[in-house]
């Protein structure tokens, strides 16, 4: 099976930047990639320049980023989606890669 559409599911803040970098890596390989941030508070990243640069790179690569918690700051390319909406979107991908949430 050929994998062209990849979803990254992020449930732990400690894994956020690694997941975003991984998504960017697959985006460079001309894959369709989306990142789903589940129940993560993004407020601590509001002033984080490295985080902003990652978001800018993801935007340039046309990688969609979804969260079910509305950030308190301008956060392109992050968009809000309920968990139900995320579930439907994740189902459109060939592969889902999970980061965090395993007992942490």
Coordinates of N, CA, C and O in Angstrom, one line a residue:
X1 N 0.8 -1.2 0.0 CA 0.0 0.0 0.0 C 0.9 1.2 0.0 O 1.8 1.4 0.8
X2 N 0.6 2.1 -0.9 CA 1.3 3.4 -1.0 C 0.7 4.4 0.0 O -0.5 4.5 0.1
X3 N 1.6 5.1 0.8 CA 1.2 6.0 1.8 C 1.4 7.4 1.2 O 2.6 7.9 1.1
X4 N 0.4 8.1 0.9 CA 0.5 9.5 0.4 C -0.1 10.5 1.4 O 0.3 11.7 1.4
X5 N -1.0 10.1 2.3 CA -1.6 11.0 3.2 C -1.3 10.6 4.6 O -1.7 9.5 5.0
X6 N -0.6 11.4 5.4 CA -0.2 11.0 6.7 C -0.7 12.0 7.8 O -0.6 13.3 7.6
X7 N -1.3 11.5 8.8 CA -1.8 12.3 9.9 C -0.9 12.1 11.2 O -0.6 11.0 11.5
X8 N -0.5 13.2 11.8 CA 0.3 13.1 13.0 C -0.7 13.5 14.1 O -1.3 14.6 14.1
X9 N -0.8 12.7 15.1 CA -1.7 12.9 16.3 C -0.8 13.2 17.5 O 0.0 12.4 17.9
X10 N -1.0 14.4 18.1 CA -0.1 14.8 19.1 C -1.0 15.1 20.4 O -1.9 15.9 20.4
X11 N -0.6 14.3 21.5 CA -1.4 14.4 22.7 C -0.5 14.9 23.9 O -1.1 15.1 24.9
X12 N 0.8 15.0 23.7 CA 1.7 15.4 24.8 C 2.5 16.6 24.4 O 3.1 16.6 23.3
X13 N 2.5 17.6 25.2 CA 3.2 18.9 24.9 C 4.7 18.6 24.7 O 5.4 19.2 23.8
X14 N 5.3 17.6 25.4 CA 6.7 17.3 25.3 C 7.0 16.8 23.8 O 8.2 16.9 23.4
X15 N 6.0 16.3 23.1 CA 6.3 15.8 21.8 C 5.9 16.7 20.7 O 6.1 16.4 19.5
X16 N 5.4 17.9 21.0 CA 4.9 18.8 20.0 C 5.9 19.2 19.0 O 5.7 19.0 17.8
X17 N 7.0 19.7 19.4 CA 8.0 20.2 18.4 C 8.6 19.1 17.5 O 8.8 19.2 16.3
X18 N 8.8 17.9 18.1 CA 9.3 16.8 17.4 C 8.3 16.3 16.3 O 8.6 16.0 15.2
X19 N 7.0 16.3 16.7 CA 5.9 16.0 15.8 C 5.9 17.0 14.6 O 5.7 16.6 13.4
X20 N 6.0 18.3 14.9 CA 5.9 19.3 13.9 C 7.1 19.2 12.9 O 7.0 19.3 11.7
X21 N 8.3 18.9 13.5 CA 9.5 18.7 12.6 C 9.3 17.4 11.7 O 9.7 17.4 10.5
X22 N 8.8 16.4 12.3 CA 8.5 15.1 11.5 C 7.5 15.4 10.4 O 7.7 14.9 9.3
X23 N 6.5 16.1 10.7 CA 5.5 16.5 9.7 C 6.1 17.3 8.6 O 5.9 17.0 7.4
X24 N 7.0 18.2 8.9 CA 7.7 19.0 7.9 C 8.5 18.2 7.0 O 8.6 18.3 5.8
X25 N 9.2 17.2 7.6 CA 10.1 16.3 6.9 C 9.3 15.5 5.8 O 9.7 15.4 4.7
X26 N 8.1 15.0 6.2 CA 7.3 14.3 5.2 C 6.7 15.3 4.2 O 6.5 14.9 3.0
X27 N 6.4 16.5 4.6 CA 5.9 17.5 3.7 C 6.9 17.8 2.6 O 6.5 18.0 1.4
X28 N 8.1 17.8 2.9 CA 9.2 18.1 2.0 C 9.2 16.9 0.9 O 9.6 17.1 -0.2
X29 N 8.9 15.7 1.4 CA 8.9 14.5 0.5 C 7.6 14.5 -0.4 O 7.3 13.4 -0.9
X30 N 6.9 15.6 -0.4 CA 5.7 15.7 -1.3 C 4.6 14.8 -0.9 O 3.8 14.2 -1.7
X31 N 4.4 14.6 0.4 CA 3.3 13.9 1.0 C 2.2 14.9 1.5 O 2.5 16.0 1.8
X32 N 1.0 14.5 1.5 CA -0.1 15.3 2.1 C -0.1 15.0 3.6 O -0.2 13.8 4.0
X33 N 0.2 16.0 4.4 CA 0.3 15.8 5.8 C -0.6 16.8 6.6 O -0.8 17.9 6.2
X34 N -1.1 16.3 7.7 CA -1.9 17.1 8.6 C -1.5 16.7 10.0 O -1.1 15.6 10.3
X35 N -1.5 17.7 10.9 CA -1.2 17.5 12.3 C -2.4 17.8 13.1 O -3.0 18.8 12.9
X36 N -2.7 16.9 14.1 CA -3.8 17.1 15.0 C -3.4 17.2 16.4 O -2.8 16.3 17.0
X37 N -3.6 18.4 17.0 CA -3.1 18.7 18.4 C -4.4 18.4 19.3 O -5.3 19.2 19.2
X38 N -4.3 17.4 20.1 CA -5.4 17.0 20.9 C -5.3 17.4 22.4 O -4.4 16.9 23.0
X39 N -6.1 18.3 22.8 CA -6.2 18.8 24.2 C -4.9 19.5 24.6 O -4.6 19.4 25.8
X40 N -4.1 20.0 23.7 CA -2.9 20.7 24.1 C -3.1 22.2 24.3 O -3.8 22.9 23.5
X41 N -2.6 22.7 25.4 CA -2.6 24.1 25.7 C -1.4 24.8 25.0 O -0.3 24.5 25.3
X42 N -1.7 25.6 24.0 CA -0.6 26.2 23.2 C -0.1 27.5 23.8 O 0.8 28.1 23.3
X43 N -0.8 28.0 24.9 CA -0.4 29.3 25.4 C 1.1 29.4 25.8 O 1.7 30.4 25.5
X44 N 1.7 28.4 26.3 CA 3.2 28.5 26.6 C 4.1 28.7 25.4 O 5.2 29.2 25.5
X45 N 3.5 28.5 24.2 CA 4.3 28.6 23.0 C 4.1 30.0 22.3 O 4.7 30.3 21.3
X46 N 3.3 30.9 22.9 CA 2.9 32.1 22.3 C 4.2 33.0 21.9 O 4.2 33.6 20.9
X47 N 5.2 33.0 22.8 CA 6.4 33.8 22.5 C 7.6 33.0 22.1 O 8.7 33.5 22.0
X48 N 7.4 31.7 21.7 CA 8.4 30.8 21.4 C 8.8 31.0 19.9 O 8.0 30.6 19.0
X49 N 9.9 31.6 19.6 CA 10.3 31.9 18.2 C 10.5 30.6 17.4 O 10.1 30.5 16.2
X50 N 11.1 29.5 18.0 CA 11.3 28.3 17.3 C 10.0 27.7 16.9 O 9.8 27.1 15.8
X51 N 9.0 27.8 17.8 CA 7.6 27.3 17.5 C 7.0 28.0 16.3 O 6.5 27.4 15.4
X52 N 7.1 29.3 16.4 CA 6.6 30.2 15.3 C 7.3 29.8 14.0 O 6.6 29.8 12.9
X53 N 8.6 29.6 14.0 CA 9.3 29.3 12.7 C 8.8 27.9 12.2 O 8.6 27.8 11.0
X54 N 8.6 27.0 13.1 CA 8.0 25.7 12.7 C 6.6 25.8 12.0 O 6.3 25.3 11.0
X55 N 5.8 26.7 12.6 CA 4.5 26.9 12.1 C 4.6 27.6 10.7 O 3.8 27.2 9.8
X56 N 5.5 28.5 10.6 CA 5.7 29.2 9.3 C 6.1 28.2 8.2 O 5.6 28.2 7.1
X57 N 7.0 27.3 8.6 CA 7.5 26.3 7.6 C 6.3 25.3 7.2 O 6.2 25.0 6.1
X58 N 5.5 24.9 8.2 CA 4.4 24.1 7.9 C 3.4 24.8 7.0 O 2.9 24.2 6.0
X59 N 3.2 26.1 7.2 CA 2.3 26.8 6.3 C 2.9 26.9 4.9 O 2.2 26.7 3.9
X60 N 4.2 27.1 4.8 CA 4.8 27.1 3.5 C 4.7 25.8 2.7 O 4.6 25.8 1.5
X61 N 4.7 24.7 3.5 CA 4.6 23.4 2.9 C 3.1 22.9 2.8 O 2.9 21.8 2.4
X62 N 2.2 23.8 3.1 CA 0.8 23.6 3.0 C 0.3 22.4 3.9 O -0.5 21.6 3.5
X63 N 0.9 22.3 5.0 CA 0.6 21.3 6.0 C -0.5 21.9 6.9 O -0.3 22.9 7.5
X64 N -1.6 21.2 7.0 CA -2.7 21.7 7.9 C -2.4 21.3 9.3 O -2.0 20.1 9.6
X65 N -2.7 22.2 10.3 CA -2.6 21.9 11.7 C -3.9 22.2 12.3 O -4.4 23.3 12.2
X66 N -4.4 21.2 13.1 CA -5.7 21.4 13.7 C -5.6 21.2 15.2 O -4.8 20.4 15.7
X67 N -6.4 22.0 16.0 CA -6.4 21.8 17.4 C -7.9 21.9 17.9 O -8.7 22.6 17.3
X68 N -8.2 21.2 19.0 CA -9.5 21.3 19.6 C -9.6 22.3 20.7 O -10.6 22.4 21.4
X69 N -8.5 23.0 21.0 CA -8.4 24.1 21.9 C -8.0 25.4 21.2 O -6.9 25.4 20.7
X70 N -8.8 26.4 21.3 CA -8.5 27.6 20.6 C -7.3 28.3 21.2 O -7.4 28.6 22.4
X71 N -6.3 28.6 20.5 CA -5.1 29.3 21.0 C -5.5 30.8 21.3 O -6.4 31.3 20.7
X72 N -4.8 31.4 22.3 CA -5.0 32.7 22.7 C -4.2 33.7 21.9 O -4.1 34.9 22.2
X73 N -3.6 33.3 20.8 CA -2.8 34.1 20.0 C -3.0 33.8 18.5 O -3.4 32.7 18.2
X74 N -2.6 34.7 17.6 CA -2.6 34.4 16.2 C -1.7 33.2 15.9 O -0.6 33.2 16.3
X75 N -2.3 32.3 15.2 CA -1.5 31.0 15.1 C -1.6 30.3 13.7 O -1.8 29.1 13.7
X76 N -1.5 31.1 12.7 CA -1.5 30.5 11.4 C -0.4 29.4 11.3 O 0.7 29.7 11.8
X77 N -0.5 28.3 10.8 CA -1.7 27.7 10.1 C -2.6 26.9 10.9 O -3.3 26.0 10.4
X78 N -2.6 27.1 12.3 CA -3.4 26.3 13.1 C -4.9 26.7 13.0 O -5.2 27.9 13.0
X79 N -5.7 25.7 12.9 CA -7.2 25.9 12.8 C -7.9 25.1 13.8 O -7.4 24.0 14.2
X80 N -9.0 25.6 14.3 CA -9.8 24.9 15.2 C -10.6 23.8 14.6 O -11.2 24.0 13.5
X81 N -10.7 22.6 15.2 CA -11.6 21.5 14.8 C -12.0 20.8 16.1 O -11.2 20.5 17.0
X82 N -13.3 20.4 16.2 CA -13.7 19.6 17.4 C -13.1 18.2 17.2 O -12.6 17.8 16.2
X83 N -13.1 17.5 18.3 CA -12.6 16.1 18.3 C -13.4 15.3 17.3 O -12.8 14.4 16.6
X84 N -14.6 15.5 17.1 CA -15.4 14.8 16.2 C -15.0 15.1 14.7 O -14.9 14.2 13.9
X85 N -14.8 16.4 14.5 CA -14.3 16.8 13.2 C -12.9 16.2 12.9 O -12.6 15.8 11.8
X86 N -12.1 16.2 13.9 CA -10.7 15.6 13.7 C -10.8 14.2 13.4 O -10.1 13.7 12.5
X87 N -11.7 13.5 14.0 CA -11.9 12.0 13.7 C -12.2 11.8 12.3 O -11.6 10.9 11.6
X88 N -13.1 12.6 11.7 CA -13.5 12.5 10.3 C -12.3 12.8 9.4 O -12.0 12.1 8.4
X89 N -11.5 13.8 9.8 CA -10.4 14.2 9.0 C -9.3 13.2 9.0 O -8.6 12.9 8.0
X90 N -9.0 12.7 10.2 CA -8.0 11.6 10.4 C -8.3 10.4 9.5 O -7.4 9.8 8.9
X91 N -9.6 10.1 9.4 CA -10.0 8.9 8.7 C -9.7 9.0 7.2 O -9.7 8.0 6.4
X92 N -9.4 10.2 6.7 CA -9.1 10.5 5.3 C -7.7 10.2 4.9 O -7.3 10.3 3.8
X93 N -6.9 9.8 5.9 CA -5.4 9.6 5.7 C -5.1 8.1 5.6 O -5.8 7.3 6.2
X94 N -4.0 7.8 5.0 CA -3.5 6.5 4.8 C -2.9 5.9 6.1 O -2.8 4.7 6.3
X95 N -2.2 6.8 6.8 CA -1.4 6.4 8.0 C -1.6 7.5 9.1 O -1.6 8.7 8.8
X96 N -1.7 7.0 10.3 CA -1.8 7.9 11.5 C -0.6 7.6 12.4 O -0.4 6.4 12.8
X97 N 0.2 8.6 12.7 CA 1.3 8.5 13.6 C 1.0 9.2 14.9 O 0.8 10.4 14.9
X98 N 1.1 8.4 16.0 CA 0.7 9.0 17.3 C 2.0 9.4 18.1 O 2.9 8.7 18.2
X99 N 1.9 10.6 18.7 CA 2.9 11.1 19.5 C 2.3 11.4 20.9 O 1.4 12.1 21.1
X100 N 2.9 10.7 21.9 CA 2.4 11.0 23.3 C 1.1 10.3 23.6 O 0.5 9.6 22.8
X101 N 0.7 10.5 24.9 CA -0.6 10.0 25.3 C -0.5 8.6 25.8 O -1.5 8.0 26.2
X102 N 0.6 7.9 25.8 CA 0.7 6.5 26.2 C 1.1 6.4 27.6 O 2.2 6.1 28.0
X103 N 0.2 6.8 28.5 CA 0.5 6.7 30.0 C 1.2 7.9 30.5 O 1.6 7.9 31.7
X104 N 1.4 8.9 29.8 CA 2.1 10.1 30.3 C 1.1 11.1 30.9 O 0.0 11.2 30.5

